[in-house]
XYZ file of C-alpha atoms in Angstrom:
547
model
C 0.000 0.000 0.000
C 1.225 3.246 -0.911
C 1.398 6.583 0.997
C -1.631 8.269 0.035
C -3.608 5.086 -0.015
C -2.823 4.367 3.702
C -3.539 7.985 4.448
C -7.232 7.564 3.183
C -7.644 3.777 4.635
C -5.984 4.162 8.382
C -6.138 6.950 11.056
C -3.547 9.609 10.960
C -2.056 11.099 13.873
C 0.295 13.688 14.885
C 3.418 13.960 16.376
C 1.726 15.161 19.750
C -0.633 12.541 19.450
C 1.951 9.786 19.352
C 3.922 11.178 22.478
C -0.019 10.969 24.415
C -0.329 7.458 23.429
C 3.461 6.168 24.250
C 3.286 8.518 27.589
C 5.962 10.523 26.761
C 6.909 14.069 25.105
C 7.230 15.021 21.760
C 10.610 16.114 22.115
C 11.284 12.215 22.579
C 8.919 11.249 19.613
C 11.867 13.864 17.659
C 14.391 11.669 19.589
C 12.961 8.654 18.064
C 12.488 9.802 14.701
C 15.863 10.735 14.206
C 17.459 7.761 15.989
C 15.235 4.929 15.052
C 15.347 4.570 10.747
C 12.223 1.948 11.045
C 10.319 4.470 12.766
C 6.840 5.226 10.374
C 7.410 7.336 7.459
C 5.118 10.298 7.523
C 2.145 9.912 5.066
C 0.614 13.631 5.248
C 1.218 16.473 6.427
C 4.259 19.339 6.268
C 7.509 19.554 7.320
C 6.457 21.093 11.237
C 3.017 19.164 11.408
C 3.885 15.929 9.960
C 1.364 12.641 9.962
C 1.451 9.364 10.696
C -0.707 6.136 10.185
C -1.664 5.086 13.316
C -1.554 1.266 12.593
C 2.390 1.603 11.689
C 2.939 3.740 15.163
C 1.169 0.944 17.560
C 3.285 -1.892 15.106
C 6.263 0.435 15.966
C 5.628 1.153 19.584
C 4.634 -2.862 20.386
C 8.507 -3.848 18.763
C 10.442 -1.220 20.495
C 8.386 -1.516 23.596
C 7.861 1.978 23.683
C 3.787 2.194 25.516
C 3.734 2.960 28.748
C 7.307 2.734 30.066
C 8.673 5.371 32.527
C 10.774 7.696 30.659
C 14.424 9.413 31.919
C 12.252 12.530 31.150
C 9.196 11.323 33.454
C 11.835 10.073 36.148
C 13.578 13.642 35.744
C 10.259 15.475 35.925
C 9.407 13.796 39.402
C 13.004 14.258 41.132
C 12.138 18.060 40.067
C 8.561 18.112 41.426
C 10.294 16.301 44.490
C 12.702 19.454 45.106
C 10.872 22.183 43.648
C 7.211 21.356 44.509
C 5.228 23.679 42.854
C 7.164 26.205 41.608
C 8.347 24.142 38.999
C 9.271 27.233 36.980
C 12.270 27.586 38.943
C 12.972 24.288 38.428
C 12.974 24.269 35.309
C 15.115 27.854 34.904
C 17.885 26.053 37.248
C 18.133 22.861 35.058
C 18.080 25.133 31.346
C 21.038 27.434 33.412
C 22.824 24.054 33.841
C 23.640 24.029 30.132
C 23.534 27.949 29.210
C 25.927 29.339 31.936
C 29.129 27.968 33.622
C 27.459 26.477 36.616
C 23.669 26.117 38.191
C 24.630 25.837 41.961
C 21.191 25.560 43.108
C 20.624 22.309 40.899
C 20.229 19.781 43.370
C 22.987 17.114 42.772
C 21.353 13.902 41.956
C 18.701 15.979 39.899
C 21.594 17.119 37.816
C 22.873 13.887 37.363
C 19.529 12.645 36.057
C 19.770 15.432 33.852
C 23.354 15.383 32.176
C 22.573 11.802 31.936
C 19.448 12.472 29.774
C 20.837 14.918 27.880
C 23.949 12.521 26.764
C 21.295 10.579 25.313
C 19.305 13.522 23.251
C 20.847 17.066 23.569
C 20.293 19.605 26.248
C 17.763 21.573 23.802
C 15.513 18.377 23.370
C 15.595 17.925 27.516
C 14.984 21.173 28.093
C 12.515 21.397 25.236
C 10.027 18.203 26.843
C 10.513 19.614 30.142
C 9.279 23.258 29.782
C 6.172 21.465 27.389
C 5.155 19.257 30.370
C 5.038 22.351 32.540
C 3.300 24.277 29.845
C 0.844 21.404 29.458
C 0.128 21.617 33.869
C -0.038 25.643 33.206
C -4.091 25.550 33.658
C -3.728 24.674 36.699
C -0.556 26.806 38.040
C 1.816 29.141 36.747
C -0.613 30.354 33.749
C -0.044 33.948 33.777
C 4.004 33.261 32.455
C 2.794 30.859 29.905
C 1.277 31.011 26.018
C -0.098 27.967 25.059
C 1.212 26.673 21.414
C -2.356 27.350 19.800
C -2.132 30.999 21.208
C 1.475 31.164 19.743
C 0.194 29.551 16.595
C -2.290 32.561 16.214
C -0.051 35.128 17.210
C 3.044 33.831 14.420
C 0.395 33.816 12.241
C -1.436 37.130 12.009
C 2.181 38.279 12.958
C 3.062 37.811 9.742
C 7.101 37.637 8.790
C 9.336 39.705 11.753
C 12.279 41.315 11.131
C 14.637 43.753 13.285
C 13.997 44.020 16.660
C 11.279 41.756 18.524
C 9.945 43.116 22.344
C 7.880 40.976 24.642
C 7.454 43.192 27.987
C 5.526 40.173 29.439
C 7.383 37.298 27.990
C 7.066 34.488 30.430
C 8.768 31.210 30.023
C 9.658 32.950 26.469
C 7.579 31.453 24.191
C 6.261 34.158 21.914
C 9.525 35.489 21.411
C 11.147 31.477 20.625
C 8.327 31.162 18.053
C 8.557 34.682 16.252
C 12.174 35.336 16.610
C 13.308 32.226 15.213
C 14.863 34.340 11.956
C 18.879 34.965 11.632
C 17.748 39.095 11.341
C 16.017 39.180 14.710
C 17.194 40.719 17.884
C 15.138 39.650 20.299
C 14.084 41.525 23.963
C 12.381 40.675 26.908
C 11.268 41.719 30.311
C 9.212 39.422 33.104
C 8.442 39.985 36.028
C 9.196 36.647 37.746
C 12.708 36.197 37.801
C 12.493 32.137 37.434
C 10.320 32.790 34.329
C 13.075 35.231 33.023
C 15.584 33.121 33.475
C 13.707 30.199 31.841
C 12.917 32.396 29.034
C 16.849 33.611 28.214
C 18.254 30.145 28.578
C 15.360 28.485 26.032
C 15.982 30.951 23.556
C 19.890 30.402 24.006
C 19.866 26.635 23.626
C 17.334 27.559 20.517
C 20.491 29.352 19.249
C 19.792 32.451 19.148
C 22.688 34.943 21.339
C 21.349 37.941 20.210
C 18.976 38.005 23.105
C 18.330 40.505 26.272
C 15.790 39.784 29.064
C 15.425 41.971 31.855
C 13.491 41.174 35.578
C 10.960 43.565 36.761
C 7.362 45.056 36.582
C 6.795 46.645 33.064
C 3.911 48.522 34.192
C 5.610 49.735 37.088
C 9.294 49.181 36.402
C 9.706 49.957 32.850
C 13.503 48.429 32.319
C 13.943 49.277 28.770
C 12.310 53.058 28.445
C 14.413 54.015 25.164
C 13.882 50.327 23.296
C 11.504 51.339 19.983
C 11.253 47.987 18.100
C 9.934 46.689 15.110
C 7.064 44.128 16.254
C 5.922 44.005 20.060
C 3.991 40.765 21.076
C 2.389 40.882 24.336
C -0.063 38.611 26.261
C -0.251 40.387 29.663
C -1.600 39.439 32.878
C -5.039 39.030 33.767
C -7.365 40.165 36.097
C -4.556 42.383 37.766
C -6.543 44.181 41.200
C -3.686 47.053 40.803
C -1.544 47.743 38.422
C -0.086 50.487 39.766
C -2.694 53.807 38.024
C -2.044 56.097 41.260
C 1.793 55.794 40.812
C 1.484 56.669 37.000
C -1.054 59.240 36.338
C 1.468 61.522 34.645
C 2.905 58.627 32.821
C 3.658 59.592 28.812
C 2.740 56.511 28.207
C -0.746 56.584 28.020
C -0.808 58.426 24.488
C -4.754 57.699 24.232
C -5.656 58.025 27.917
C -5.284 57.200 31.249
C -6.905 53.503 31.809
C -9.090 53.400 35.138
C -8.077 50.986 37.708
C -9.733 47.974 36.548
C -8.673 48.777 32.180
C -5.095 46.608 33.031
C -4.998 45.652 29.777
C -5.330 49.078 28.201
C -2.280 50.277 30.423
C -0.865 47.024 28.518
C -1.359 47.792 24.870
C -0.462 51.685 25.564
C 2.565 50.039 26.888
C 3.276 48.235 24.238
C 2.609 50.928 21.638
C 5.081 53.129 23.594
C 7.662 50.778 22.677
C 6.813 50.682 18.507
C 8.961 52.152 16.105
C 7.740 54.304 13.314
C 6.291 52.100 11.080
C 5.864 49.152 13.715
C 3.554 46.785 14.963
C 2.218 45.629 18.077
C 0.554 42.241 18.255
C -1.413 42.230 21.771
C -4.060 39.229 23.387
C -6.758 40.840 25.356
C -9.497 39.476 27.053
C -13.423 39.613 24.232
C -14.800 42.120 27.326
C -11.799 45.178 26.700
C -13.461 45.433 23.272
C -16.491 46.759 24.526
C -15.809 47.189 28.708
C -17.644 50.741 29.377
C -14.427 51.958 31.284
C -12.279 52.012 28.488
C -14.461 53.022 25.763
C -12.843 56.392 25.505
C -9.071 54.951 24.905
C -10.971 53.055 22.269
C -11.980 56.001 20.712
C -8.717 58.052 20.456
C -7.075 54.417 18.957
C -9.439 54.478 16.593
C -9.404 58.481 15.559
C -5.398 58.276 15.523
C -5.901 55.441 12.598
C -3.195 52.916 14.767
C -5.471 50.426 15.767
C -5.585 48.548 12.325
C -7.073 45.009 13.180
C -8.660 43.124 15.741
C -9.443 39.257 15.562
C -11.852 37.291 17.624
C -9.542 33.686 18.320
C -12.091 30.444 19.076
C -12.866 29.360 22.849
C -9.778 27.659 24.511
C -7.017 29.622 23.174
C -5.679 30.212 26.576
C -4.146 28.574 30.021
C -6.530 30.013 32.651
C -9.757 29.884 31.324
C -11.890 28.671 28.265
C -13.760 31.763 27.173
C -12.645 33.705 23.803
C -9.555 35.846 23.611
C -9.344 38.446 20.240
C -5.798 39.992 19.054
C -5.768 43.695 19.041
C -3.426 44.461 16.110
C -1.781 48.354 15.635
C 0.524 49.874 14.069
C 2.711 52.723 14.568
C 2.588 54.999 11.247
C 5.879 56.478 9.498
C 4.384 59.312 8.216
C 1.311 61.925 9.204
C -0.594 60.259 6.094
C 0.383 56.940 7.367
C -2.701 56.236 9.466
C -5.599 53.630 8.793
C -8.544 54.651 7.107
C -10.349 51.271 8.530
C -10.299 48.783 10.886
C -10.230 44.917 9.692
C -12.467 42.829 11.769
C -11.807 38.761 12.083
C -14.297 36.471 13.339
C -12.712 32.898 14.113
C -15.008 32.158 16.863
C -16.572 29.286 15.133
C -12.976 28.079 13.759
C -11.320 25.000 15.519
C -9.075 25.916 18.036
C -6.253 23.488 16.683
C -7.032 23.946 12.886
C -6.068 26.824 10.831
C -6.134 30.506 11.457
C -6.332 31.613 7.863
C -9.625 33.404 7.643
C -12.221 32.821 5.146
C -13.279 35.821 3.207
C -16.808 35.869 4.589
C -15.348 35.787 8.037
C -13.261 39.173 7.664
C -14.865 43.288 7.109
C -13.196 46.438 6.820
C -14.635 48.504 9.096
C -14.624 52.725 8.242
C -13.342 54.514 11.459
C -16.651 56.718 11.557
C -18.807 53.227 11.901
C -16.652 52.415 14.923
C -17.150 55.658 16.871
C -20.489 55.555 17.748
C -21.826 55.786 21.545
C -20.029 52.690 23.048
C -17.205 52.189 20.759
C -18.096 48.579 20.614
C -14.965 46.879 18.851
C -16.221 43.314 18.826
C -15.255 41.927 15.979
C -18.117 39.284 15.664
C -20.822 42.503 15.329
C -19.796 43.623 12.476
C -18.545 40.446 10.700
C -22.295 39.119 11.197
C -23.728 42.900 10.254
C -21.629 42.580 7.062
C -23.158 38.979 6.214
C -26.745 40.414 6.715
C -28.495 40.562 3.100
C -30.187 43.993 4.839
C -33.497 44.659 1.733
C -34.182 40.928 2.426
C -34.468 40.702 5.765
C -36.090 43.854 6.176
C -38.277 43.455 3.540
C -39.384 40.279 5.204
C -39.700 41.991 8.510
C -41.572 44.473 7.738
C -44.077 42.410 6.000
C -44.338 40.239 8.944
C -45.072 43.283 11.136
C -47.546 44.702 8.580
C -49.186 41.446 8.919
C -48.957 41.079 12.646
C -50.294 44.102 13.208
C -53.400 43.752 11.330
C -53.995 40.613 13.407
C -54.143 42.602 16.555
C -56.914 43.999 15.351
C -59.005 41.210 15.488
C -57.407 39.687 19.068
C -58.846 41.730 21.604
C -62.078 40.782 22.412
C -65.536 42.748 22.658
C -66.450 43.644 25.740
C -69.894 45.251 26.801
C -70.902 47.068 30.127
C -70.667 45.308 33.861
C -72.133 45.637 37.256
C -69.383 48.021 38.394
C -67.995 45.093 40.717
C -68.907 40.728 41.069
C -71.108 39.818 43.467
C -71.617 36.631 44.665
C -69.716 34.651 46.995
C -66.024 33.573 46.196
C -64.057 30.657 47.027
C -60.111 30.088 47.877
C -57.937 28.413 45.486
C -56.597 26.085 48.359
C -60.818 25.057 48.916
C -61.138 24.062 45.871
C -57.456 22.010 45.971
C -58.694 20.117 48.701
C -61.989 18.960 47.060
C -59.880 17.750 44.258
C -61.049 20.542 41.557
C -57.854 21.955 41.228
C -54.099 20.564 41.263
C -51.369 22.999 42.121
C -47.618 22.614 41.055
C -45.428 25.298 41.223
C -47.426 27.819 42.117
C -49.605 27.452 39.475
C -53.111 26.298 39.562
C -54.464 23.963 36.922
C -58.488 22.767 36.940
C -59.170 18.826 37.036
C -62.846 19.192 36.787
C -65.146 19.627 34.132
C -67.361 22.050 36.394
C -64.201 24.747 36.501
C -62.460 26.445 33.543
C -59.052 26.438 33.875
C -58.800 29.756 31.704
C -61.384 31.937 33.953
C -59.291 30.448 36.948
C -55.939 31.639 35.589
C -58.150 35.286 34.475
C -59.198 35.372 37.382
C -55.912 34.338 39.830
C -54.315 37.535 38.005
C -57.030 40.189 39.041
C -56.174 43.517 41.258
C -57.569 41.688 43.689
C -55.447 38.536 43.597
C -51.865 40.548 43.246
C -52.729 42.515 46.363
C -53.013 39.635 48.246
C -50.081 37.575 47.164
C -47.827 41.520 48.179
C -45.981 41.600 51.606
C -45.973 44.527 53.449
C -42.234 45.192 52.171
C -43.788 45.296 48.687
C -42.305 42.461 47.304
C -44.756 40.301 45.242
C -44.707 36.646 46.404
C -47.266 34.254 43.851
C -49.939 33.316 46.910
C -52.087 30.829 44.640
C -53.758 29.140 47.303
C -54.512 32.301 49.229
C -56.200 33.708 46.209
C -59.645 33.943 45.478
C -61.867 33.738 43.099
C -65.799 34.347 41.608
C -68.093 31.830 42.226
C -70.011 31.150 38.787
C -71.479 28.545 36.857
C -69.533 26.659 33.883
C -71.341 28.433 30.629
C -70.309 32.010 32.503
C -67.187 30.236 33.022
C -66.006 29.695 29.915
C -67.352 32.961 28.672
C -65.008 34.618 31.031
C -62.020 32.423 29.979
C -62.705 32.724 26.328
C -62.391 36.380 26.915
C -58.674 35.522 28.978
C -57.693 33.552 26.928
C -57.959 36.098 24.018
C -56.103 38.849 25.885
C -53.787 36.560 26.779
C -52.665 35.727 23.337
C -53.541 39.484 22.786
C -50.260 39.937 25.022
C -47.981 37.414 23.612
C -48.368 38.971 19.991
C -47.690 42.528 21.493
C -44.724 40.708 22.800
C -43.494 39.039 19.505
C -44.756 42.714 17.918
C -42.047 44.802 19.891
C -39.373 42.390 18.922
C -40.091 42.503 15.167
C -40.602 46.500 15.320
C -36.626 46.411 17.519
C -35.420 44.005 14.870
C -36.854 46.210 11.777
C -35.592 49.371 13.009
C -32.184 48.160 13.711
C -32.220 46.822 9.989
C -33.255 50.159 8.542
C -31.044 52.159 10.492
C -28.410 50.136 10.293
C -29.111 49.787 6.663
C -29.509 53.501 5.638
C -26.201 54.677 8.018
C -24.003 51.800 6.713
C -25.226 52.284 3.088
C -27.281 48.877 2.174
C -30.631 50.827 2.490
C -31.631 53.934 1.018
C -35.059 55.386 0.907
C -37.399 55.005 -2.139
C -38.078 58.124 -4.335
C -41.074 56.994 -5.458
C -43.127 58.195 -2.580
């Protein structure tokens, strides 16, 4: 059987997907790869994604007993956990240090031995490699906030586009957005983190990557801005979350903030002002922020001056699961510094990938992307969500208001004929009147949750319901606080016989359904003037000229 024909007849799996099955990393499916010539030839696939037949990797595992041994790497990983517990990031910094500088003191001794002797059989970059991707793998769980998964990265390198010159991360973490965009010989590459370990991590992982043309600094960039004059050419950034304080009070005359001061709880504005700060003429900034910043009420006024200035130029709305901590969406706020007055964006491109698979590609399709004019973005609540306009751009609007209009036409000619006639009363019921919970305990009426339904043939269950509604009735069933409690079996209600009854309830029943049109009514009439404004101000409506 040929490639392609055992591509289409047998399962194909990844590279990842083999190291899952065999219990190990994918930095020792590489290992194997390379070592091992019988190991399956790929049968799909590219170079950095390659695909196997997963028949040929179980025939291949089950020779070279490869499922479900203990690997050095697994045996390393535990001595580590042993030491470090859960700050595993330190752990991991002190073991990368051990092959990056002249000496990692703190390295427990029989952990480094278990290391060097792992390495001798791989290479420090593949150990180092399968260790930080098990603690990126335990990431939702601690240590998040210093780590990009590798779909984030994956959507970052790719609306990133090629990078040259210099590349600045001032919340790089364990250092993966700078590994997977700096990987080009013309890239300087700079850093800062807060967490020291992280930092560390971070330098020595892009060192054993091979790249020496690299400078992380420690401290708070918010607070602690270690590289004030650094302009480069791209800045990725995917900042903390949910920060309490980032530090507003100490930096209210900060030049940063070009487009406003963000309020306390806008941490990720500060962010991307941060970020911009550090943009050369004619750079970029790539920058994760949480959906809500698109359309938070606090920072709708920094929206609006990145909008007027023409530097936001994109944003993209990434699928569910994108990131460590959580599983809601994330979008990527794309600007760009201009190089000349004339230089600045006339529009802003919106992406919607929301419904995209996580894992798959990031290459939009064309009905998934609009250009959005700057004057349609600066309306009342600068509302940047990318989905809005993506679906308003999809929206055939003379069809569907056509047909809503008709509908509404139609409706409300049926109201006409819903509310009943109705002809002069007594002024007020006499009679007698019974209580709900009376006529429960003779077995006329069953009530389940709170509501009151007739089992007898001698009471309508429509006059009942009219009639459990009345002035009357929602008195009763009000506290003295003036909250309204339903008091069914309190209630009471007219005695009458059946044919006056259902006279009564035919007349409920009506108004009743009476109501519910009125209901659907107002949501056609919202839904039709939203189309025809939306139409006329955006241009797919205009009105007739033959009235």
């Amino acid at each position: 059987m040929n490639a392609d024909s055992q591509a289409s007849a047998d399962s194909l799996v990844s590279a990842a997907e083999i190291a899952k099955l065999a219990g190990v990393t994918r930095a020792a499916v590489s290992n194997w790869r390379r070592r091992h010539a019988d190991f399956p030839t790929p049968v799909g696939g590219g170079t950095h994604n390659a695909l196997f037949a997963l028949s040929e990797v179980h025939t291949w595992l089950d020779r070279h007993r490869r499922g479900g041994e203990v690997s050095g790497e697994v045996l390393v990983w535990q001595a580590l956990r042993g030491t470090y517990g859960d700050d595993m990031t330190r752990g991991l910094a002190d073991v990368a240090e051990l092959f990056t500088t002249e000496s990692a003191p703190s390295l427990d001794a029989g952990v480094r031995s278990q290391v060097e002797e792992l390495a001798a059989r791989s290479s420090p970059a593949e150990v180092v490699a399968g260790l930080t991707e098990r603690l990126i793998d335990s990431a939702g769980r601690t240590g998040s906030e210093q780590v990009s998964t590798p779909r984030l990265t994956r959507a970052i390198r790719h609306f990133a586009g090629s990078v040259s010159g210099t590349l600045f991360d001032p919340a790089c973490g364990i250092g993966s957005l700078l590994l997977a965009l700096g990987d080009g010989p013309e890239v300087t590459l700079a850093g800062q983190e807060a967490d020291p370990s992280a930092a560390r991590l971070a330098e020595s992982r892009v060192r054993l990557a091979g790249k020496t043309d690299v400078t992380i600094r420690v401290g708070d960039s918010l607070r602690e801005d270690r590289r004030p004059e650094l302009r480069a050419d791209l800045v990725v950034c995917d900042p903390p979350v949910n920060v309490p304080d980032w530090g507003r009070e100490d930096l209210l005359l900060d030049t940063r903030w070009e487009f406003g001061v963000p309020t306390r709880a806008e941490s990720e504005l500060a962010w991307l002002q941060h970020c911009y700060a550090h943009v050369a003429p004619g750079g970029r900034v790539v920058f994760v922020a949480s959906a809500s910043a698109a359309y938070r009420k606090a920072g709708r006024r920094i929206r609006a001056e990145l909008v007027r200035h023409g530097v936001l130029t994109g944003l993209v709305a990434l699928p569910a699961g994108m990131v460590a901590s959580h599983a809601q969406p994330v979008h990527l706020w794309l600007l760009a510094r201009p190089s000349s007055p004339d230089g600045a964006a006339s529009f802003v491109r919106m992406t919607d990938l929301t419904a995209n698979d996580p894992d798959g590609l990031f290459e939009p399709a064309p009905e998934q992307v609009v250009d959005v004019a700057l004057i349609d973005l600066l309306d009342e609540a600068v509302d940047l969500t990318p989905t809005r306009y993506v679906a308003a751009a999809r929206t055939d609007h003379l069809a569907e208001y056509t047909s809503t209009r008709e509908v509404l036409v139609a409706r409300l000619r049926e109201l006409l004929d819903l509310l009943p006639p109705l002809t002069s009363g007594p002024g007020c019921l006499e009679g007698p009147t019974v209580r709900v919970t009376d006529l429960a305990r003779a077995k006329l009426v069953e009530i389940a949750e709170g509501e009151a339904v007739s089992t007898s043939d001698q009471l309508d269950t429509d006059y009942l319901h009219g009639f459990l509604r009345s002035a009357a009735n929602t008195r009763r069933s009000t506290s003295a606080s003036g909250t309204f409690r339903a008091d069914v079996r309190g209630s009471r209600i007219p005695q009458m016989g059946i044919d006056d009854q259902r006279r009564y309830g035919a007349a409920f029943r009506a108004l009743d359904e009476f109501e519910r049109r009125v209901r659907e009514l107002t949501e056609l009439s919202d839904r039709a003037t939203s189309l025809a404004r939306d139409g006329l101000t955006g241009g797919a409506l205009r009105p007739r000229t033959d009235r």
